Coordinates of C-alpha atoms in Angstrom, one line a residue:
Chain O
X1188 CA 192.5 73.2 -79.7
X1189 CA 188.8 73.2 -80.4
X1190 CA 188.2 73.2 -76.6
X1191 CA 190.2 76.3 -76.3
X1192 CA 188.3 77.8 -79.1
X1193 CA 184.9 76.9 -77.6
X1194 CA 186.0 78.5 -74.3
X1195 CA 187.5 81.6 -75.8
X1196 CA 185.5 82.1 -79.0
X1197 CA 182.3 83.6 -77.6
X1198 CA 184.2 85.8 -75.3
X1199 CA 186.3 87.2 -78.2
X1200 CA 183.2 87.7 -80.3
X1201 CA 181.4 89.6 -77.5
X1202 CA 184.5 91.8 -77.0
X1203 CA 184.6 92.6 -80.7
X1204 CA 180.9 93.4 -80.8
X1205 CA 181.3 95.7 -77.8
X1206 CA 184.0 97.7 -79.6
X1207 CA 181.8 98.1 -82.7
X1208 CA 178.9 99.4 -80.6
X1209 CA 181.3 101.9 -78.9
X1210 CA 182.5 103.1 -82.3
X1211 CA 178.9 103.5 -83.5
X1212 CA 177.7 105.1 -80.4
X1213 CA 180.5 107.7 -80.2
X1214 CA 180.1 108.5 -83.9
X1215 CA 176.3 109.0 -83.7
X1216 CA 176.4 111.0 -80.5
X1217 CA 179.3 113.3 -81.5
X1218 CA 178.0 113.9 -85.1
X1219 CA 174.3 114.3 -84.2
X1220 CA 174.9 116.8 -81.4
X1221 CA 175.8 119.9 -83.3
X1222 CA 177.8 121.5 -86.0
X1223 CA 181.6 121.3 -85.6
X1224 CA 182.1 123.9 -88.4
X1225 CA 180.4 126.6 -86.2
X1226 CA 182.4 125.4 -83.2
X1227 CA 185.8 125.6 -84.9
X1228 CA 185.3 128.7 -87.0
X1229 CA 183.2 130.6 -84.5
X1230 CA 179.8 132.2 -84.8
X1231 CA 181.0 135.1 -86.8
X1232 CA 182.3 132.9 -89.7
X1233 CA 180.8 133.6 -93.1
X1234 CA 178.5 131.1 -94.7
X1235 CA 180.8 130.2 -97.7
X1236 CA 183.6 129.5 -95.2
X1237 CA 181.3 127.2 -93.2
X1238 CA 180.3 125.5 -96.4
X1239 CA 183.9 125.0 -97.5
X1240 CA 184.8 123.6 -94.0
X1241 CA 182.0 121.2 -94.1
X1242 CA 182.8 120.0 -97.6
X1243 CA 186.5 119.6 -96.7
X1244 CA 185.8 117.4 -93.7
X1245 CA 182.9 115.5 -95.4
X1246 CA 180.4 116.9 -93.0
X1247 CA 177.9 117.7 -95.9
X1248 CA 177.3 114.0 -96.6
X1249 CA 174.4 112.1 -95.0
X1250 CA 175.2 110.6 -91.5
X1251 CA 175.3 107.0 -92.7
X1252 CA 177.8 107.8 -95.5
X1253 CA 180.0 109.5 -92.9
X1254 CA 179.6 106.5 -90.7
X1255 CA 180.6 103.9 -93.3
X1256 CA 183.5 106.0 -94.4
X1257 CA 184.6 106.4 -90.8
X1258 CA 184.5 102.6 -90.1
X1259 CA 186.2 101.7 -93.3
X1260 CA 188.9 104.3 -92.6
X1261 CA 189.2 103.1 -89.0
X1262 CA 189.9 99.6 -90.3
X1263 CA 192.9 101.0 -92.0
X1264 CA 194.0 102.8 -88.8
X1265 CA 193.0 106.1 -90.3
X1266 CA 190.9 108.1 -87.8
X1267 CA 190.9 111.4 -89.6
X1268 CA 192.7 114.6 -88.7
X1269 CA 192.4 116.7 -85.7
X1270 CA 190.5 119.8 -86.8
X1271 CA 192.3 121.9 -84.3
X1272 CA 195.9 120.8 -84.7
X1273 CA 195.7 119.7 -88.4
X1274 CA 197.6 116.5 -87.6
X1275 CA 196.3 112.9 -87.8
X1276 CA 194.3 112.3 -84.6
X1277 CA 196.0 109.0 -84.0
X1278 CA 199.4 110.6 -84.2
X1279 CA 198.3 113.3 -81.7
X1280 CA 197.1 110.7 -79.3
X1281 CA 200.1 108.4 -79.6
X1282 CA 202.4 111.4 -78.9
X1283 CA 200.7 111.8 -75.5
X1284 CA 200.3 108.1 -74.7
X1285 CA 203.7 107.4 -73.3
X1286 CA 203.3 110.1 -70.6
X1287 CA 199.9 108.7 -69.5
X1288 CA 201.3 105.2 -69.4
X1289 CA 204.2 106.4 -67.4
X1290 CA 201.7 107.5 -64.8
X1291 CA 199.3 104.6 -65.0
X1292 CA 201.7 101.6 -65.0
X1293 CA 203.6 102.6 -61.8
X1294 CA 200.3 103.5 -60.2
X1295 CA 198.8 100.1 -61.0
X1296 CA 202.0 98.4 -59.7
X1297 CA 201.7 100.5 -56.5
X1298 CA 198.0 99.5 -56.2
X1299 CA 198.9 95.8 -56.2
X1300 CA 202.1 96.2 -54.1
X1301 CA 200.3 98.0 -51.3
X1302 CA 196.8 96.6 -51.6
X1303 CA 197.4 92.8 -51.7
X1304 CA 199.9 92.6 -48.7
X1305 CA 197.9 95.0 -46.6
X1306 CA 194.6 93.1 -47.3
X1307 CA 196.1 89.7 -46.7
X1308 CA 197.7 91.0 -43.4
X1309 CA 194.5 92.4 -42.2
X1310 CA 192.6 89.2 -43.0
X1311 CA 195.1 87.2 -41.0
X1312 CA 194.8 89.5 -38.0
X1313 CA 191.1 89.8 -38.3
X1314 CA 189.2 91.9 -35.7
X1315 CA 192.4 93.1 -34.1
X1316 CA 193.0 96.8 -33.8
X1317 CA 195.4 96.6 -36.8
X1318 CA 192.6 95.2 -39.0
X1319 CA 190.1 97.8 -37.8
X1320 CA 192.3 100.8 -38.3
X1321 CA 193.5 99.5 -41.7
X1322 CA 189.8 99.0 -42.8
X1323 CA 188.9 102.5 -41.6
X1324 CA 191.8 104.0 -43.5
X1325 CA 190.7 102.2 -46.7
X1326 CA 187.3 103.7 -46.4
X1327 CA 189.0 107.1 -46.7
X1328 CA 191.2 105.7 -49.4
X1329 CA 188.4 104.9 -51.8
X1330 CA 186.1 107.7 -51.0
X1331 CA 188.5 110.6 -51.3
X1332 CA 188.3 111.6 -55.0
X1333 CA 191.6 111.7 -56.8
X1334 CA 191.5 115.4 -57.5
X1335 CA 191.0 116.2 -53.8
X1336 CA 193.8 113.7 -52.8
X1337 CA 196.1 115.2 -55.4
X1338 CA 195.5 118.8 -54.2
X1339 CA 196.0 117.8 -50.6
X1340 CA 199.3 116.1 -51.5
X1341 CA 200.4 119.2 -53.3
X1342 CA 199.4 121.3 -50.3
X1343 CA 201.4 119.1 -47.9
X1344 CA 204.4 118.0 -50.0
X1345 CA 204.9 120.9 -52.4
X1346 CA 203.5 124.0 -50.7
X1347 CA 204.3 123.3 -47.1
X1348 CA 207.3 121.0 -47.2
X1349 CA 208.7 121.9 -50.6
X1350 CA 209.7 118.3 -51.3
X1351 CA 208.2 117.6 -54.7
X1352 CA 207.1 119.8 -57.6
X1353 CA 203.4 120.5 -57.8
X1354 CA 203.1 120.0 -61.6
X1355 CA 204.8 119.4 -64.9
X1356 CA 206.4 116.2 -66.2
X1357 CA 210.0 117.3 -66.7
X1358 CA 211.9 115.9 -63.7
X1359 CA 212.0 112.4 -62.1
X1360 CA 210.5 113.9 -58.9
X1361 CA 207.5 115.1 -60.8
X1362 CA 206.3 111.5 -61.0
X1363 CA 206.0 111.0 -57.3
X1364 CA 202.8 112.9 -56.4
X1365 CA 200.7 112.0 -59.5
X1366 CA 201.6 108.3 -59.2
X1367 CA 200.8 108.3 -55.5
X1368 CA 197.5 110.1 -56.1
X1369 CA 196.5 107.6 -58.8
X1370 CA 197.7 104.5 -56.9
X1371 CA 196.4 105.0 -53.3
X1372 CA 192.7 104.9 -54.0
X1373 CA 193.1 101.7 -56.0
X1374 CA 195.2 100.2 -53.3
X1375 CA 192.4 100.8 -50.8
X1376 CA 189.9 98.9 -52.9
X1377 CA 192.3 96.0 -53.6
X1378 CA 193.1 95.8 -49.9
X1379 CA 189.5 95.5 -48.9
X1380 CA 188.8 93.0 -51.5
X1381 CA 191.9 90.9 -50.8
X1382 CA 190.9 90.9 -47.1
X1383 CA 187.4 89.5 -47.7
X1384 CA 188.7 87.0 -50.3
X1385 CA 191.3 85.8 -47.8
X1386 CA 188.8 85.6 -45.0
X1387 CA 186.5 83.6 -47.2
X1388 CA 189.3 81.2 -48.2
X1389 CA 190.7 80.8 -44.6
X1390 CA 187.3 79.5 -43.5
X1391 CA 187.3 76.7 -46.1
X1392 CA 187.6 73.0 -45.1
X1393 CA 190.8 72.4 -47.1
X1394 CA 192.6 75.0 -44.9
X1395 CA 191.4 73.1 -41.8
X1396 CA 192.6 69.9 -43.4
X1397 CA 196.0 71.3 -44.2
X1398 CA 196.4 72.6 -40.7
X1399 CA 195.2 69.3 -39.3
X1400 CA 197.8 67.3 -41.2
X1401 CA 200.5 69.4 -39.6
X1402 CA 201.4 71.9 -42.3
X1403 CA 202.8 75.0 -40.6
X1404 CA 200.6 78.1 -40.6
X1405 CA 203.1 80.0 -42.9
X1406 CA 202.9 77.2 -45.4
X1407 CA 199.1 77.0 -45.2
X1408 CA 198.8 80.7 -46.0
X1409 CA 201.5 80.7 -48.7
X1410 CA 200.5 77.5 -50.6
X1411 CA 196.8 77.0 -49.8
X1412 CA 195.1 80.2 -48.8
X1413 CA 196.9 82.9 -50.8
X1414 CA 196.8 81.4 -54.3
X1415 CA 193.0 80.7 -54.0
X1416 CA 192.3 84.2 -52.6
X1417 CA 194.2 85.9 -55.4
X1418 CA 192.0 84.7 -58.2
X1419 CA 189.0 86.9 -57.6
X1420 CA 191.3 89.9 -57.1
X1421 CA 192.3 89.5 -60.8
X1422 CA 188.8 90.1 -61.9
X1423 CA 188.5 93.2 -59.7
X1424 CA 191.7 94.4 -61.3
X1425 CA 190.0 94.5 -64.7
X1426 CA 187.0 96.4 -63.4
X1427 CA 189.3 98.9 -61.7
X1428 CA 191.1 99.7 -64.8
X1429 CA 188.2 102.0 -65.8
X1430 CA 188.5 103.8 -62.6
X1431 CA 192.2 104.3 -63.2
X1432 CA 191.6 105.7 -66.7
X1433 CA 189.0 108.2 -65.3
X1434 CA 191.3 109.0 -62.4
X1435 CA 194.1 109.7 -64.8
X1436 CA 192.0 112.4 -66.5
X1437 CA 191.5 114.2 -63.2
X1438 CA 195.0 113.6 -62.0
X1439 CA 196.5 114.9 -65.2
X1440 CA 194.4 118.0 -64.9
X1441 CA 195.5 118.6 -61.2
X1442 CA 199.2 118.2 -61.9
X1443 CA 199.2 119.8 -65.4
X1444 CA 200.5 116.5 -66.8
X1445 CA 200.5 116.7 -70.6
X1446 CA 199.0 113.2 -71.2
X1447 CA 196.0 111.8 -73.0
X1448 CA 193.6 112.9 -70.2
X1449 CA 194.5 116.6 -70.7
X1450 CA 194.2 116.1 -74.5
X1451 CA 190.7 114.7 -74.0
X1452 CA 189.6 117.6 -71.8
X1453 CA 190.9 120.1 -74.3
X1454 CA 189.5 118.3 -77.3
X1455 CA 186.1 117.9 -75.7
X1456 CA 186.0 121.6 -74.8
X1457 CA 186.9 122.5 -78.5
X1458 CA 184.8 119.7 -79.9
X1459 CA 187.7 118.2 -81.8
X1460 CA 185.6 115.1 -82.8
X1461 CA 188.3 113.0 -84.4
X1462 CA 190.6 113.2 -81.3
X1463 CA 187.7 112.5 -78.9
X1464 CA 186.7 109.4 -80.9
X1465 CA 190.2 108.0 -81.0
X1466 CA 190.6 108.4 -77.3
X1467 CA 187.2 106.9 -76.6
X1468 CA 188.0 104.0 -78.9
X1469 CA 191.4 103.5 -77.4
X1470 CA 190.0 103.4 -73.9
X1471 CA 187.3 101.0 -74.9
X1472 CA 189.8 98.8 -76.7
X1473 CA 192.2 98.8 -73.7
X1474 CA 189.5 97.9 -71.2
X1475 CA 187.7 95.3 -73.4
X1476 CA 191.0 93.5 -74.1
X1477 CA 192.1 93.7 -70.5
X1478 CA 188.8 92.2 -69.4
X1479 CA 189.0 89.6 -72.1
X1480 CA 192.5 88.7 -71.1
X1481 CA 191.4 88.4 -67.4
X1482 CA 188.5 86.2 -68.5
X1483 CA 190.8 83.9 -70.3
X1484 CA 193.4 83.9 -67.5
X1485 CA 190.6 82.9 -65.2
X1486 CA 190.3 79.8 -67.2
X1487 CA 194.0 79.1 -66.8
X1488 CA 194.1 79.7 -63.1
X1489 CA 190.8 78.0 -62.3
X1490 CA 190.5 74.8 -64.3
X1491 CA 186.9 74.3 -63.0
X1492 CA 185.7 77.1 -65.3
X1493 CA 187.2 75.5 -68.3
X1494 CA 185.5 72.2 -67.5
X1495 CA 182.0 73.5 -68.0
X1496 CA 182.7 74.7 -71.6
X1497 CA 185.1 72.1 -72.9
X1498 CA 183.5 68.9 -71.8
X1499 CA 185.6 66.1 -70.2
X1500 CA 188.9 67.4 -71.5
Chain K
X360 CA 200.6 80.0 -33.2
X361 CA 197.3 80.3 -34.9
X362 CA 194.8 77.6 -35.6
X363 CA 192.3 77.6 -38.3
X364 CA 188.7 77.3 -37.2
X365 CA 185.6 76.7 -39.2
X366 CA 183.3 79.6 -38.6
X367 CA 179.8 78.4 -38.6
X368 CA 178.0 81.4 -37.1
X369 CA 179.0 85.0 -37.3
X370 CA 178.8 87.1 -34.2
X371 CA 175.4 88.7 -33.7
X372 CA 175.0 92.0 -35.5
X373 CA 176.1 94.9 -33.3
X374 CA 173.6 97.6 -32.5
X375 CA 174.4 101.0 -33.8
X376 CA 178.0 101.8 -33.1
X377 CA 179.9 105.1 -32.9
X378 CA 181.0 105.5 -36.5
X379 CA 177.5 104.8 -37.7
X380 CA 176.1 107.4 -35.3
X381 CA 178.6 110.0 -36.5
X382 CA 177.7 109.1 -40.1
X383 CA 174.0 109.5 -39.4
X384 CA 174.7 112.8 -37.7
X385 CA 176.7 114.1 -40.6
X386 CA 174.2 113.0 -43.3
X387 CA 171.4 114.7 -41.4
X388 CA 173.5 117.8 -41.0
X389 CA 174.1 117.8 -44.8
X390 CA 170.4 117.3 -45.5
X391 CA 169.5 120.1 -43.2
X392 CA 172.1 122.4 -44.8
X393 CA 170.8 121.5 -48.3
X394 CA 167.3 122.4 -47.3
X395 CA 168.0 125.5 -45.2
X396 CA 170.9 126.9 -47.3
X397 CA 169.0 130.2 -48.1
X398 CA 168.3 130.7 -44.4
X399 CA 171.7 129.7 -43.1
X400 CA 173.9 131.6 -45.6
X401 CA 174.9 135.0 -44.2
X402 CA 175.6 136.5 -47.6
X403 CA 174.5 136.2 -51.2
X404 CA 176.8 133.7 -53.0
X405 CA 177.5 136.2 -55.7
X406 CA 178.0 139.3 -53.6
X407 CA 181.5 140.5 -54.3
X408 CA 183.5 142.4 -51.7
X409 CA 186.9 143.2 -53.1
X410 CA 188.1 145.0 -50.0
X411 CA 187.8 141.8 -48.1
X412 CA 189.2 139.3 -50.6
X413 CA 191.1 136.3 -49.3
X414 CA 190.2 136.9 -45.7
X415 CA 191.3 133.9 -43.6
X416 CA 188.8 131.9 -41.5
X417 CA 188.2 132.4 -37.8
X418 CA 191.2 131.2 -35.8
X419 CA 193.6 131.9 -38.6
X420 CA 193.4 135.7 -38.4
X421 CA 189.9 136.2 -39.7
X422 CA 186.8 137.5 -37.9
X423 CA 183.3 136.2 -37.3
X424 CA 182.2 138.4 -40.2
X425 CA 183.3 135.6 -42.6
X426 CA 183.6 132.5 -40.4
X427 CA 185.2 130.4 -43.1
X428 CA 187.0 133.2 -44.8
X429 CA 186.4 134.7 -48.3
X430 CA 187.5 133.8 -51.7
X431 CA 189.4 135.6 -54.4
X432 CA 186.5 137.9 -55.1
X433 CA 185.7 138.5 -51.4
X434 CA 182.7 136.2 -51.6
X435 CA 181.8 134.5 -48.3
X436 CA 183.1 130.9 -48.3
X437 CA 180.6 129.6 -45.8
X438 CA 177.6 130.9 -47.8
X439 CA 179.0 129.4 -51.0
X440 CA 179.7 126.1 -49.2
X441 CA 176.0 125.9 -48.0
X442 CA 174.7 126.5 -51.5
X443 CA 177.3 124.1 -53.0
X444 CA 176.0 121.3 -50.6
X445 CA 172.5 122.1 -51.8
X446 CA 173.4 121.8 -55.5
X447 CA 175.6 118.8 -55.1
X448 CA 173.0 116.9 -53.1
X449 CA 170.2 117.9 -55.4
X450 CA 172.2 116.6 -58.4
X451 CA 173.1 113.4 -56.6
X452 CA 169.5 112.7 -55.3
X453 CA 168.0 113.3 -58.7
X454 CA 170.6 111.3 -60.5
X455 CA 170.5 108.3 -58.0
X456 CA 166.7 108.2 -58.4
X457 CA 167.0 108.1 -62.2
X458 CA 169.8 105.6 -62.1
X459 CA 167.8 103.2 -59.9
X460 CA 164.6 103.6 -61.8
X461 CA 166.1 103.2 -65.2
X462 CA 168.3 100.3 -64.0
X463 CA 165.4 98.5 -62.4
X464 CA 163.2 99.0 -65.4
X465 CA 165.8 97.7 -67.8
X466 CA 166.6 94.8 -65.5
X467 CA 163.0 93.8 -65.2
X468 CA 162.4 94.0 -68.9
X469 CA 165.4 91.8 -69.5
X470 CA 164.1 89.3 -66.9
X471 CA 160.6 89.3 -68.4
X472 CA 161.4 88.9 -72.1
X473 CA 164.6 86.8 -71.8
X474 CA 165.8 85.6 -75.2
X475 CA 167.0 88.2 -77.7
X476 CA 165.9 91.2 -75.8
X477 CA 167.9 90.0 -72.8
X478 CA 171.0 89.4 -74.9
X479 CA 170.8 92.8 -76.4
X480 CA 170.4 94.5 -73.0
X481 CA 173.2 92.4 -71.6
X482 CA 175.4 93.5 -74.5
X483 CA 174.6 97.2 -73.8
X484 CA 175.5 96.6 -70.2
X485 CA 178.8 95.1 -71.3
X486 CA 179.5 98.1 -73.5
X487 CA 178.7 100.6 -70.7
X488 CA 181.0 98.6 -68.4
X489 CA 183.8 98.9 -71.0
X490 CA 183.9 102.6 -70.9
X491 CA 184.6 104.7 -67.8
X492 CA 181.6 106.8 -67.0
X493 CA 183.6 110.0 -66.6
X494 CA 184.9 109.7 -70.2
X495 CA 181.4 109.1 -71.6
X496 CA 180.0 112.0 -69.6
X497 CA 182.8 114.3 -70.8
X498 CA 182.0 113.5 -74.4
X499 CA 178.3 113.9 -74.0
X500 CA 178.5 117.1 -71.9
X501 CA 180.6 118.8 -74.5
X502 CA 178.2 117.7 -77.2
X503 CA 174.9 118.5 -75.7
X504 CA 175.9 121.6 -73.9
X505 CA 175.1 122.1 -70.3
X506 CA 172.0 122.9 -68.3
X507 CA 171.2 121.7 -64.8
X508 CA 168.3 119.5 -66.0
X509 CA 170.5 117.9 -68.7
X510 CA 173.4 117.5 -66.3
X511 CA 171.2 115.6 -63.7
X512 CA 169.8 113.4 -66.5
X513 CA 173.3 112.6 -67.6
X514 CA 174.4 111.8 -64.1
X515 CA 171.4 109.6 -63.9
X516 CA 173.0 107.3 -66.4
X517 CA 175.7 106.6 -63.8
X518 CA 175.6 103.1 -62.5
X519 CA 172.4 102.1 -64.5
X520 CA 174.2 99.0 -65.8
X521 CA 175.0 97.8 -62.3
X522 CA 171.4 98.4 -61.1
X523 CA 170.1 96.7 -64.2
X524 CA 172.2 93.7 -63.7
X525 CA 171.1 93.5 -60.0
X526 CA 167.4 94.0 -60.8
X527 CA 167.5 91.4 -63.5
X528 CA 169.0 88.9 -61.1
X529 CA 166.5 89.7 -58.4
X530 CA 163.6 89.5 -60.8
X531 CA 164.7 86.1 -62.2
X532 CA 165.1 84.7 -58.7
X533 CA 161.8 86.1 -57.6
X534 CA 159.7 85.0 -60.5
X535 CA 160.9 81.4 -59.8
X536 CA 159.3 81.6 -56.4
X537 CA 155.9 80.5 -55.3
X538 CA 154.3 83.9 -54.8
X539 CA 155.1 85.1 -58.2
X540 CA 153.9 82.1 -60.1
X541 CA 150.8 82.0 -57.8
X542 CA 149.8 85.6 -58.8
X543 CA 150.6 84.8 -62.4
X544 CA 148.4 81.7 -62.4
X545 CA 145.6 83.7 -60.9
X546 CA 145.7 85.7 -64.1
X547 CA 147.5 88.8 -63.0
X548 CA 149.0 91.0 -65.7
X549 CA 152.8 90.8 -65.9
X550 CA 153.0 94.5 -65.0
X551 CA 151.1 93.8 -61.8
X552 CA 153.3 90.8 -61.0
X553 CA 156.4 92.8 -61.4
X554 CA 155.3 96.1 -59.9
X555 CA 153.1 94.9 -57.0
X556 CA 154.8 91.7 -56.0
X557 CA 158.4 91.4 -57.3
X558 CA 159.3 95.0 -56.9
X559 CA 158.4 95.3 -53.1
X560 CA 160.3 92.1 -52.5
X561 CA 163.4 93.4 -54.2
X562 CA 163.1 96.9 -52.9
X563 CA 165.4 96.4 -49.9
X564 CA 168.3 95.3 -52.0
X565 CA 167.8 98.0 -54.6
X566 CA 167.7 100.6 -51.8
X567 CA 171.1 99.4 -50.5
X568 CA 172.4 99.5 -54.1
X569 CA 171.2 103.1 -54.2
X570 CA 173.4 104.0 -51.2
X571 CA 176.3 102.7 -53.1
X572 CA 175.4 104.7 -56.2
X573 CA 174.7 108.0 -54.3
X574 CA 178.2 108.8 -53.0
X575 CA 179.8 107.8 -56.3
X576 CA 177.6 110.3 -58.1
X577 CA 178.6 113.0 -55.6
X578 CA 182.2 112.2 -56.6
X579 CA 181.6 112.1 -60.3
X580 CA 179.7 115.3 -60.2
X581 CA 182.4 117.1 -58.2
X582 CA 185.0 115.7 -60.6
X583 CA 183.2 117.0 -63.7
X584 CA 182.6 120.3 -62.0
X585 CA 186.3 120.4 -61.0
X586 CA 187.2 120.0 -64.7
X587 CA 184.8 122.9 -65.5
X588 CA 182.4 120.8 -67.3
X589 CA 179.8 120.1 -64.6
X590 CA 177.7 122.7 -62.7
X591 CA 178.3 126.1 -64.3
X592 CA 178.7 129.5 -62.7
X593 CA 176.9 131.5 -61.3
X594 CA 175.7 128.3 -59.6
X595 CA 178.2 126.7 -57.4
X596 CA 178.9 123.1 -56.4
X597 CA 181.6 121.4 -54.2
X598 CA 183.7 120.6 -57.3
X599 CA 183.4 124.2 -58.6
X600 CA 184.7 125.5 -55.2
X601 CA 187.6 123.0 -55.2
X602 CA 188.6 124.1 -58.7
X603 CA 188.5 127.7 -57.7
X604 CA 190.5 127.0 -54.5
X605 CA 193.2 125.3 -56.5
X606 CA 194.4 128.6 -58.0
X607 CA 194.9 130.0 -54.5
X608 CA 196.4 126.9 -52.9
X609 CA 199.5 128.7 -51.6
X610 CA 197.8 131.9 -50.4
X611 CA 194.3 130.8 -49.3
X612 CA 194.2 127.1 -48.7
X613 CA 190.8 127.4 -46.9
X614 CA 189.1 127.9 -50.2
X615 CA 190.2 124.4 -51.1
X616 CA 190.0 122.7 -47.7
X617 CA 186.4 123.6 -46.8
X618 CA 184.7 122.0 -49.8
X619 CA 187.2 119.1 -49.9
X620 CA 186.4 118.2 -46.3
X621 CA 182.7 118.2 -47.0
X622 CA 183.1 116.0 -50.1
X623 CA 185.3 113.5 -48.1
X624 CA 183.1 113.5 -45.0
X625 CA 179.9 113.0 -47.0
X626 CA 181.2 110.2 -49.1
X627 CA 182.6 108.4 -46.1
X628 CA 179.4 108.9 -44.1
X629 CA 177.1 107.6 -46.8
X630 CA 179.3 104.7 -47.4
X631 CA 179.4 103.8 -43.6
X632 CA 175.6 104.2 -43.5
X633 CA 175.3 102.0 -46.6
X634 CA 177.3 99.2 -44.8
X635 CA 175.0 99.5 -41.8
X636 CA 171.8 99.5 -44.0
X637 CA 173.1 96.5 -45.8
X638 CA 173.7 94.5 -42.6
X639 CA 170.2 95.6 -41.4
X640 CA 168.1 95.1 -44.5
X641 CA 169.8 92.4 -46.5
X642 CA 172.3 90.1 -44.9
X643 CA 172.7 88.0 -48.0
X644 CA 174.1 90.9 -50.1
X645 CA 177.8 91.4 -50.0

């Protein structure tokens, strides 16, 4: 138990500290940058109205008082109200969250389902024309920005062929193009990474040893090469999550998808501070815990890493 | 039946191949366009001609008068494209330079002081890595408003954490080597050791890192401009053009396709070029 704690403890502590810094940073930057009262009420608002608005939202207090209040409230899951919608910011965000998750989860699954097999296949047929053309394709896959890819897909499948709707989230077909847009770029990155991890593993001596003792090639790949190659891909998955979140903002904008991404763009444009903060915090929380989970999983999959921290156990 | 072989030596590096040549050609063409945009553009980018709005490009029913067609206000797409390339490359160059400078500085400071300073910087790097840059940029842009200088400075924050991590690693490795401790023992000031000795020896790797950062900044810039929060009218950038083209996707797809093609080609070309540079300059970096 104490070994587990020694392995996981510092990582958890670091993750918690990161979150606190994100909260502090967003709070200071957003509050210090300008007057939300002017922004919401407009430049023609009268001074008493502005005053009343500031008093109502606690904006007349010194910055550190606002900060302490904010952190204390946040600990009770109270992130203040959206100044625009008048509803609790958290509620507003959670109303939109299912739609964004409905895009991101299938897209992440697609990323893995395409990326890993394609990368592994390319590695096993290294330097053939299949490998070269796949690798060329992946260069396009990860350099084409999601909003361009999305618009090109709309141009081909909605405008020209009329197969799928170009926007909205009301029909099952509506999911196809946004999910494809979000998933394909990630799949290209995973494919390239899986390929190089696989090539690396295939050149190891234990693969030679397995082949030499008469294990069939299929077995070598399945039981010796693939499980070892897949570990580093896990880490990349954590790093890619950020790209997916950023991608979701653009993809939602392209397809008029009423998820968190659109909410963020609208809130930023209107300087709805509470909502922006909740979204920033939610993203940081998701990414930090995903990376923490992957760090810990690493210890499960690769016992060597545990050994350095937990002594002889 | 395949057999596993132990690869001891990789094939000798190829000389410049066709994709690299095309990439070099495209990048040079973009650089030339960026520099010569005012000479190349046949029209002012803001000159409106409502009688010729949404004219298709040459080959699709248009004339040489507007080779790439016109947009919804009858402005010449080719002229706007040249100026967009100029703006986008200017932003990306400035931002990449800032990102590499800031990153290297922070990385070197972390490597020199170690201890608490290093831990604090590493924590900041962790924090940056836990937030997607686009999200941070969105929040900051809306807060601080938007001018071109500010926008370039903000874009310059892109990738600083990666460059800092790299520079720190390089500096730590380098300062353990003979030449660094030799100059140190001769009494050189730390600044001199870092700037005159360690920096030149790390420059190749940092340069390669810059070729990774550059196309990514082009993409982030166009993304932000696409959302309407990046480069502001009357200036134009590739993302601004894509955003405008989106409204006319059914009637005037050239408005969308011209800038999209340039974004994709440039990002691919720089990335191919970066791979080549990496093989050339620094075989140990992967």
